[in-house]
Short mmCIF file of C-alpha atoms in Angstrom, two decimals:
data_model
loop_
_atom_site.label_atom_id
_atom_site.label_comp_id
_atom_site.label_asym_id
_atom_site.label_seq_id
_atom_site.Cartn_x
_atom_site.Cartn_y
_atom_site.Cartn_z
CA MET S 183 8.17 1.60 0.48
CA SER S 184 8.43 4.73 -1.56
CA ALA S 185 5.60 7.16 -2.12
CA ILE S 186 5.21 5.99 -5.69
CA GLN S 187 6.09 2.31 -5.60
CA ALA S 188 3.38 1.42 -3.14
CA ALA S 189 1.01 4.31 -3.38
CA TRP S 190 -2.73 3.95 -3.52
CA PRO S 191 -3.87 3.19 -7.01
CA SER S 192 -5.97 6.32 -6.73
CA GLY S 193 -4.99 8.65 -3.93
CA THR S 194 -1.36 9.58 -3.33
CA GLU S 195 -0.29 11.44 -0.20
CA CYS S 196 3.11 12.57 0.97
CA ILE S 197 4.61 14.54 3.82
CA ALA S 198 5.70 18.15 3.31
CA LYS S 199 9.43 18.66 3.75
CA TYR S 200 9.21 22.39 4.62
CA ASN S 201 6.80 25.17 5.63
CA PHE S 202 4.96 27.14 2.94
CA HIS S 203 2.86 30.08 4.10
CA GLY S 204 1.75 31.35 0.70
CA THR S 205 2.10 34.75 -0.87
CA ALA S 206 -1.58 35.47 -1.51
CA GLU S 207 -4.84 34.97 0.37
CA GLN S 208 -5.98 32.07 -1.82
CA ASP S 209 -2.68 30.14 -1.52
CA LEU S 210 -2.63 26.71 0.10
CA PRO S 211 -0.36 27.01 3.16
CA PHE S 212 1.25 23.89 4.60
CA CYS S 213 3.71 23.13 7.36
CA LYS S 214 6.61 20.73 7.50
CA GLY S 215 5.16 17.33 8.33
CA ASP S 216 1.69 18.05 6.95
CA VAL S 217 0.15 15.38 4.75
CA LEU S 218 -1.31 16.55 1.45
CA THR S 219 -3.49 14.59 -0.93
CA ILE S 220 -3.29 15.53 -4.57
CA VAL S 221 -5.02 12.63 -6.31
CA ALA S 222 -8.71 11.83 -6.34
CA VAL S 223 -9.88 8.53 -4.91
CA THR S 224 -11.74 7.54 -8.08
CA LYS S 225 -10.44 7.16 -11.61
CA ILE S 226 -10.92 10.53 -13.32
CA THR S 227 -11.06 11.14 -17.05
CA ARG S 228 -9.90 14.32 -18.77
CA GLU S 229 -13.52 15.48 -19.13
CA GLN S 230 -14.35 14.73 -15.48
CA ALA S 231 -11.27 16.66 -14.34
CA GLU S 232 -12.40 19.69 -16.35
CA ARG S 233 -15.85 19.48 -14.75
CA LEU S 234 -14.32 19.17 -11.27
CA LEU S 235 -12.20 22.27 -11.85
CA TYR S 236 -15.25 24.32 -12.86
CA PRO S 237 -15.99 27.13 -12.21
CA PRO S 238 -12.51 28.19 -13.32
CA GLU S 239 -10.21 29.44 -10.60
CA THR S 240 -6.61 30.09 -11.62
CA GLY S 241 -4.24 27.82 -9.71
CA LEU S 242 -6.89 25.27 -8.69
CA PHE S 243 -5.50 21.82 -9.50
CA LEU S 244 -5.80 18.09 -9.12
CA VAL S 245 -3.61 15.13 -10.06
CA ARG S 246 -5.24 12.10 -11.67
CA GLU S 247 -4.01 8.81 -13.05
CA SER S 248 -3.23 9.10 -16.75
CA THR S 249 -5.80 7.35 -18.93
CA ASN S 250 -3.51 7.23 -21.97
CA TYR S 251 -0.30 6.26 -20.17
CA PRO S 252 -1.02 3.72 -17.39
CA GLY S 253 1.39 4.18 -14.49
CA ASP S 254 1.86 7.89 -15.20
CA TYR S 255 -0.10 10.80 -13.76
CA THR S 256 -1.68 13.91 -15.23
CA LEU S 257 -1.56 17.31 -13.51
CA CYS S 258 -4.75 19.27 -14.34
CA VAL S 259 -4.54 23.02 -13.68
CA SER S 260 -7.19 25.71 -14.06
CA CYS S 261 -5.75 28.87 -15.62
CA ASP S 262 -7.48 31.89 -17.15
CA GLY S 263 -10.76 30.05 -17.68
CA LYS S 264 -9.23 26.90 -19.23
CA VAL S 265 -7.90 23.63 -17.83
CA GLU S 266 -4.39 22.60 -18.91
CA HIS S 267 -3.32 18.95 -18.66
CA TYR S 268 0.35 18.08 -18.05
CA ARG S 269 1.58 14.52 -18.25
CA ILE S 270 3.73 13.54 -15.27
CA MET S 271 6.13 10.87 -16.47
CA TYR S 272 7.23 8.08 -14.17
CA HIS S 273 10.76 7.05 -15.09
CA ALA S 274 13.48 5.28 -13.11
CA SER S 275 11.55 5.76 -9.85
CA LYS S 276 11.35 9.53 -10.39
CA LEU S 277 8.69 11.90 -11.71
CA SER S 278 9.00 14.75 -14.20
CA ILE S 279 6.81 16.99 -16.35
CA ASP S 280 9.52 18.48 -18.57
CA GLU S 281 12.26 15.79 -18.31
CA GLU S 282 14.55 18.51 -16.96
CA VAL S 283 13.57 18.63 -13.28
CA TYR S 284 12.95 15.29 -11.51
CA PHE S 285 11.18 14.61 -8.22
CA GLU S 286 11.15 11.70 -5.76
CA ASN S 287 7.38 11.83 -5.31
CA LEU S 288 4.25 13.81 -6.12
CA MET S 289 4.52 15.90 -2.97
CA GLN S 290 7.92 17.23 -4.02
CA LEU S 291 6.59 17.98 -7.50
CA VAL S 292 3.58 19.88 -6.13
CA GLU S 293 5.74 21.78 -3.64
CA HIS S 294 8.03 22.88 -6.48
CA TYR S 295 5.22 24.14 -8.72
CA THR S 296 3.41 25.71 -5.76
CA SER S 297 6.32 28.06 -5.23
CA ASP S 298 7.23 28.54 -8.92
CA ALA S 299 5.25 28.00 -12.16
CA ASP S 300 8.55 27.00 -13.86
CA GLY S 301 7.02 26.56 -17.32
CA LEU S 302 3.44 25.73 -16.29
CA CYS S 303 0.58 28.07 -17.21
CA THR S 304 0.42 29.14 -13.55
CA ARG S 305 1.86 28.08 -10.27
CA LEU S 306 -0.27 25.69 -8.23
CA ILE S 307 -2.37 27.46 -5.61
CA LYS S 308 -5.15 25.24 -4.25
CA PRO S 309 -5.85 21.50 -4.55
CA LYS S 310 -9.35 20.40 -5.47
CA VAL S 311 -10.80 18.68 -2.40
CA MET S 312 -13.10 15.79 -3.22
CA GLU S 313 -16.50 15.29 -1.64
CA GLY S 314 -17.38 12.22 0.33
CA THR S 315 -15.74 12.31 3.75
CA VAL S 316 -18.85 13.54 5.57
CA ALA S 317 -21.04 10.84 4.01
CA ALA S 318 -18.47 8.22 4.99
CA GLN S 319 -18.47 9.52 8.56
CA ASP S 320 -22.25 9.00 8.74
CA GLU S 321 -21.86 5.49 7.32
CA PHE S 322 -19.32 4.50 10.01
CA TYR S 323 -21.69 5.77 12.71
CA ARG S 324 -24.60 3.83 11.22
CA SER S 325 -22.60 0.61 10.94
CA GLY S 326 -21.25 0.85 14.49
CA TRP S 327 -17.56 1.37 13.62
CA ALA S 328 -17.29 4.96 14.88
CA LEU S 329 -15.25 5.41 18.08
CA ASN S 330 -15.26 8.30 20.54
CA MET S 331 -12.23 10.60 20.26
CA LYS S 332 -12.57 11.54 23.93
CA GLU S 333 -11.79 7.94 24.91
CA LEU S 334 -8.63 7.72 22.78
CA LYS S 335 -5.25 8.76 24.19
CA LEU S 336 -2.38 9.06 21.71
CA LEU S 337 0.84 8.06 23.48
CA GLN S 338 3.81 7.93 21.10
CA THR S 339 4.73 7.61 17.44
CA ILE S 340 5.65 4.04 16.49
CA GLY S 341 5.86 4.45 12.73
CA LYS S 342 5.91 7.05 9.98
CA GLY S 343 4.63 6.70 6.45
CA GLU S 344 3.82 8.70 3.37
CA PHE S 345 0.23 8.91 4.61
CA GLY S 346 0.75 10.04 8.21
CA ASP S 347 1.98 8.73 11.53
CA VAL S 348 1.13 5.43 13.18
CA MET S 349 0.87 5.95 16.93
CA LEU S 350 0.58 3.79 20.00
CA GLY S 351 -2.67 4.69 21.69
CA ASP S 352 -4.86 3.77 24.60
CA TYR S 353 -8.56 3.20 24.05
CA ARG S 354 -10.59 2.40 27.14
CA GLY S 355 -7.52 0.95 28.83
CA ASN S 356 -6.36 -1.20 25.89
CA LYS S 357 -3.26 -0.64 23.80
CA VAL S 358 -4.15 0.14 20.18
CA ALA S 359 -2.38 1.25 17.01
CA VAL S 360 -3.72 4.43 15.43
CA LYS S 361 -3.14 5.54 11.86
CA CYS S 362 -3.49 9.33 11.96
CA ILE S 363 -4.54 11.11 8.77
CA LYS S 364 -4.74 14.83 9.20
CA ASN S 365 -6.66 16.41 6.34
CA ASP S 366 -9.91 15.97 4.52
CA ALA S 367 -8.63 15.01 1.10
CA THR S 368 -6.13 12.53 2.47
CA ALA S 369 -8.73 10.96 4.72
CA GLN S 370 -10.87 9.94 1.78
CA ALA S 371 -8.27 7.57 0.40
CA PHE S 372 -8.02 5.84 3.76
CA LEU S 373 -11.75 5.48 4.10
CA ALA S 374 -11.45 2.83 1.39
CA GLU S 375 -9.00 0.90 3.57
CA ALA S 376 -11.23 1.19 6.62
CA SER S 377 -14.23 0.13 4.57
CA VAL S 378 -12.45 -3.03 3.45
CA MET S 379 -11.36 -3.79 7.01
CA THR S 380 -14.94 -3.62 8.33
CA GLN S 381 -15.80 -6.56 6.07
CA LEU S 382 -12.97 -8.84 7.18
CA ARG S 383 -12.42 -10.65 10.48
CA HIS S 384 -9.85 -13.41 11.02
CA SER S 385 -7.35 -14.21 13.77
CA ASN S 386 -4.47 -13.76 11.31
CA LEU S 387 -5.62 -10.42 9.91
CA VAL S 388 -4.85 -7.22 11.84
CA GLN S 389 -8.24 -6.36 13.31
CA LEU S 390 -9.90 -3.01 12.80
CA LEU S 391 -11.37 -1.75 16.09
CA GLY S 392 -12.98 1.39 14.75
CA VAL S 393 -12.70 4.71 12.98
CA ILE S 394 -12.80 8.31 14.18
CA VAL S 395 -13.70 10.93 11.56
CA GLU S 396 -13.31 14.49 12.83
CA GLU S 397 -15.54 17.30 11.61
CA LYS S 398 -12.52 19.22 10.35
CA GLY S 399 -11.55 16.25 8.19
CA GLY S 400 -8.98 14.32 10.20
CA LEU S 401 -9.23 10.54 10.24
CA TYR S 402 -8.01 8.00 12.80
CA ILE S 403 -8.03 4.31 11.91
CA VAL S 404 -7.76 2.32 15.15
CA THR S 405 -6.51 -1.29 14.99
CA GLU S 406 -5.21 -3.87 17.40
CA TYR S 407 -1.65 -3.18 18.56
CA MET S 408 1.02 -5.54 17.23
CA ALA S 409 3.81 -5.24 19.77
CA LYS S 410 6.64 -6.88 17.81
CA GLY S 411 6.34 -4.84 14.64
CA SER S 412 6.71 -5.98 11.04
CA LEU S 413 7.64 -9.56 10.22
CA VAL S 414 10.57 -8.49 8.04
CA ASP S 415 12.12 -6.48 10.90
CA TYR S 416 11.35 -9.27 13.36
CA LEU S 417 13.18 -11.82 11.19
CA ARG S 418 16.17 -9.56 10.53
CA SER S 419 16.64 -8.59 14.16
CA ARG S 420 16.55 -12.15 15.51
CA GLY S 421 17.98 -14.38 12.79
CA ARG S 422 18.55 -18.11 12.68
CA SER S 423 20.29 -18.26 16.07
CA VAL S 424 16.99 -17.30 17.74
CA LEU S 425 14.28 -18.53 15.36
CA GLY S 426 14.00 -22.24 14.68
CA GLY S 427 12.34 -23.99 11.79
CA ASP S 428 9.14 -24.55 13.76
CA CYS S 429 8.78 -20.79 14.27
CA LEU S 430 9.33 -20.05 10.56
CA LEU S 431 6.77 -22.67 9.59
CA LYS S 432 4.27 -21.24 12.08
CA PHE S 433 4.64 -17.74 10.58
CA SER S 434 4.17 -19.24 7.11
CA LEU S 435 0.98 -20.99 8.19
CA ASP S 436 -0.33 -17.89 9.98
CA VAL S 437 -0.06 -15.86 6.78
CA CYS S 438 -1.41 -18.69 4.63
CA GLU S 439 -4.52 -19.02 6.81
CA ALA S 440 -5.22 -15.29 6.52
CA MET S 441 -4.84 -15.49 2.75
CA GLU S 442 -7.07 -18.56 2.56
CA TYR S 443 -9.72 -16.50 4.35
CA LEU S 444 -9.32 -13.61 1.87
CA GLU S 445 -9.46 -16.12 -0.98
CA GLY S 446 -12.71 -17.54 0.38
CA ASN S 447 -14.18 -14.04 0.60
CA ASN S 448 -13.12 -13.10 -2.92
CA PHE S 449 -10.61 -10.46 -1.82
CA VAL S 450 -7.20 -9.88 -3.38
CA HIS S 451 -4.51 -8.27 -1.20
CA ARG S 452 -2.17 -7.11 -4.03
CA ASP S 453 0.72 -6.11 -1.75
CA LEU S 454 1.52 -9.25 0.23
CA ALA S 455 5.08 -9.08 1.58
CA ALA S 456 6.85 -9.55 4.91
CA ARG S 457 6.82 -5.78 5.45
CA ASN S 458 3.00 -5.93 5.45
CA VAL S 459 2.75 -8.71 8.02
CA LEU S 460 2.86 -7.74 11.71
CA VAL S 461 3.80 -9.84 14.76
CA SER S 462 1.83 -9.75 18.00
CA GLU S 463 3.15 -9.94 21.56
CA ASP S 464 2.48 -13.69 21.57
CA ASN S 465 4.25 -14.25 18.23
CA VAL S 466 1.20 -14.54 15.96
CA ALA S 467 1.77 -13.22 12.44
CA LYS S 468 -1.10 -11.17 11.03
CA VAL S 469 -1.55 -9.72 7.55
CA SER S 470 -1.97 -5.94 7.49
CA ASP S 471 -1.98 -3.01 5.07
CA PHE S 472 -5.24 -3.37 3.24
CA GLY S 473 -4.49 -0.26 1.21
CA LEU S 474 -4.54 -2.11 -2.08
CA THR S 475 -7.03 -4.82 -1.14
CA LYS S 476 -9.98 -4.95 -3.52
CA GLU S 477 -12.62 -7.41 -4.53
CA ALA S 478 -11.18 -9.99 -6.88
CA SER S 479 -10.86 -9.64 -10.65
CA SER S 480 -10.16 -5.93 -10.84
CA THR S 481 -7.21 -4.16 -12.39
CA GLN S 482 -5.01 -1.21 -11.52
CA ASP S 483 -2.13 0.75 -12.98
CA THR S 484 1.18 -1.01 -12.54
CA GLY S 485 3.72 1.82 -12.48
CA LYS S 486 3.73 1.91 -8.69
CA LEU S 487 3.86 -1.78 -7.80
CA PRO S 488 6.59 -3.59 -5.83
CA VAL S 489 8.20 -5.41 -8.76
CA LYS S 490 9.97 -8.16 -6.80
CA TRP S 491 6.75 -9.28 -5.11
CA THR S 492 4.27 -8.87 -7.98
CA ALA S 493 3.27 -11.70 -10.32
CA PRO S 494 4.35 -11.33 -13.98
CA GLU S 495 0.79 -11.20 -15.32
CA ALA S 496 -0.09 -8.47 -12.82
CA LEU S 497 2.87 -6.38 -13.99
CA ARG S 498 2.34 -7.13 -17.66
CA GLU S 499 -1.43 -7.21 -18.09
CA LYS S 500 -2.69 -5.71 -14.83
CA LYS S 501 -4.36 -9.03 -13.99
CA PHE S 502 -4.75 -9.26 -10.23
CA SER S 503 -6.29 -12.34 -8.68
CA THR S 504 -5.89 -14.74 -5.80
CA LYS S 505 -3.30 -16.45 -8.02
CA SER S 506 -1.19 -13.28 -8.18
CA ASP S 507 -1.39 -13.18 -4.36
CA VAL S 508 -0.15 -16.80 -4.40
CA TRP S 509 2.94 -15.68 -6.36
CA SER S 510 3.57 -12.99 -3.72
CA PHE S 511 3.11 -15.57 -0.97
CA GLY S 512 5.92 -17.62 -2.53
CA ILE S 513 8.16 -14.54 -2.36
CA LEU S 514 7.09 -13.99 1.26
CA LEU S 515 7.99 -17.60 2.10
CA TRP S 516 11.44 -16.93 0.64
CA GLU S 517 11.70 -13.82 2.84
CA ILE S 518 10.75 -15.84 5.92
CA TYR S 519 13.28 -18.62 5.30
CA SER S 520 16.05 -16.15 4.39
CA PHE S 521 15.39 -14.23 7.63
CA GLY S 522 14.25 -11.06 5.93
CA ARG S 523 16.62 -10.78 2.97
CA VAL S 524 15.51 -8.71 -0.02
CA PRO S 525 14.35 -11.07 -2.81
CA TYR S 526 16.43 -11.61 -5.96
CA PRO S 527 19.73 -10.74 -4.30
CA ARG S 528 22.51 -9.56 -6.64
CA ILE S 529 20.08 -9.14 -9.55
CA PRO S 530 19.56 -5.50 -10.65
CA LEU S 531 15.91 -4.48 -10.37
CA LYS S 532 15.61 -3.81 -14.11
CA ASP S 533 16.70 -7.40 -14.85
CA VAL S 534 14.27 -9.13 -12.47
CA VAL S 535 11.16 -9.16 -14.68
CA PRO S 536 12.90 -10.25 -17.93
CA ARG S 537 14.63 -13.11 -16.09
CA VAL S 538 11.48 -14.20 -14.26
CA GLU S 539 9.47 -14.21 -17.51
CA LYS S 540 12.07 -16.56 -18.98
CA GLY S 541 11.47 -18.98 -16.12
CA TYR S 542 14.11 -17.93 -13.57
CA LYS S 543 13.33 -18.92 -9.97
CA MET S 544 15.33 -17.94 -6.91
CA ASP S 545 17.45 -20.62 -5.25
CA ALA S 546 16.34 -21.96 -1.89
CA PRO S 547 17.53 -19.87 1.07
CA ASP S 548 20.31 -21.48 3.14
CA GLY S 549 18.88 -24.12 5.45
CA CYS S 550 15.42 -24.05 3.88
CA PRO S 551 13.80 -27.52 3.96
CA PRO S 552 13.43 -28.95 0.41
CA ALA S 553 9.69 -29.46 0.96
CA VAL S 554 9.19 -25.75 1.74
CA TYR S 555 11.25 -24.79 -1.30
CA GLU S 556 8.96 -26.95 -3.45
CA VAL S 557 5.99 -24.96 -2.10
CA MET S 558 7.72 -21.72 -3.10
CA LYS S 559 8.41 -22.96 -6.61
CA ASN S 560 4.78 -24.08 -7.02
CA CYS S 561 3.75 -20.49 -6.26
CA TRP S 562 6.04 -19.23 -9.05
CA HIS S 563 4.49 -21.01 -12.04
CA LEU S 564 4.35 -18.51 -14.90
CA ASP S 565 0.93 -19.90 -15.79
CA ALA S 566 -1.28 -18.51 -13.02
CA ALA S 567 -3.86 -21.27 -13.48
CA THR S 568 -1.34 -23.95 -12.44
CA ARG S 569 -0.49 -22.27 -9.13
CA PRO S 570 -2.07 -23.86 -6.05
CA SER S 571 -4.90 -22.23 -4.11
CA PHE S 572 -4.26 -20.97 -0.58
CA LEU S 573 -6.33 -23.86 0.70
CA GLN S 574 -3.95 -26.27 -1.06
CA LEU S 575 -0.93 -24.32 0.20
CA ARG S 576 -2.18 -24.52 3.78
CA GLU S 577 -2.68 -28.27 3.44
CA GLN S 578 0.86 -28.67 2.04
CA LEU S 579 2.37 -26.62 4.87
CA GLU S 580 0.41 -28.58 7.48
CA ARG S 581 1.71 -31.84 6.02
CA ILE S 582 5.26 -30.47 6.28
CA LYS S 583 4.57 -29.49 9.90
CA THR S 584 3.20 -32.94 10.72
CA HIS S 585 6.18 -34.63 9.06
CA GLU S 586 8.66 -32.47 11.00
CA LEU S 587 6.89 -33.24 14.28
CA HIS S 588 7.43 -36.94 13.63
CA LEU S 589 11.13 -36.60 12.83
#
């Protein structure tokens, strides 16, 4: 997923592509591979941004979500005692301030204006670091989720993302996965993820084991290790010659049971897709990536959402609910039974939403049982209220499983 399409609704981090040592004492130096956060965790208004950038310090900046243009950002820069606000437009998967220079992500944009003002009131010198990491560290200690860094061995990198590396680790003799976030501002965004994970426990959710917050601001989120990687990669690498219908149905039920649990606890995942489901050594599928998970009935900007997986009402009206997760589950079922194909094949991305809103539904994947395809189509009702609950979906899938066992 790209840095914008699946970024945190508030809190975007990217990896520096080159070293920057600064030309003045107050410059923000960074090295290739460093992770930099440039968006606050909470929604910030124009007035709040101006207060945060006070007292004035030329070159101090932050990036916030635009209040007037949902899906876009605003770059707020302190310069000569005033705060200037620049709209960052999100267009065709790229970002621009002046519609002359375009960037793949916010990190590239910040890197550019850090080295050259290029039309801004000043070049960017220092990001505003938000408060809150220290308080969160105390909270994890109080609630018993803090782990001891001395007992964690980091072994090798098993994944890279916009937010930092995922590493294979050893904690007290057990294999673990460790999400490594290396600076204070970035860590704050991930504290939200860790906070959500402390509230959730189910055999088909990737289990949080604990959190390490370093005094200098680094954050390590330690979870159970899922040896066989993401479900989409698992499906693509094995295919129908290896995976039978019983295996596909089991994965479908695994995910459905996790989502039924979230449904029962009033949580909405918002980014359910085969890429965000992991497979354990013993072939259990578990839902992961709680980055967007929030309590039900909240909204978020839609400019960064994975269009092919997101329900029409969530894209159109920012309405996220268990029922929008149900839509995504239908897409995930299609991914499972197509062995990891990208949804809406041969349809240009810009045409997907208009066609879906007119009632278009994907055809069944080759070899997909008609009963499973009916489940998919039930998930894709345009009227969210007519979609089944996850409890009903689980019951339908279990009936299909029972029927197949008797064939």
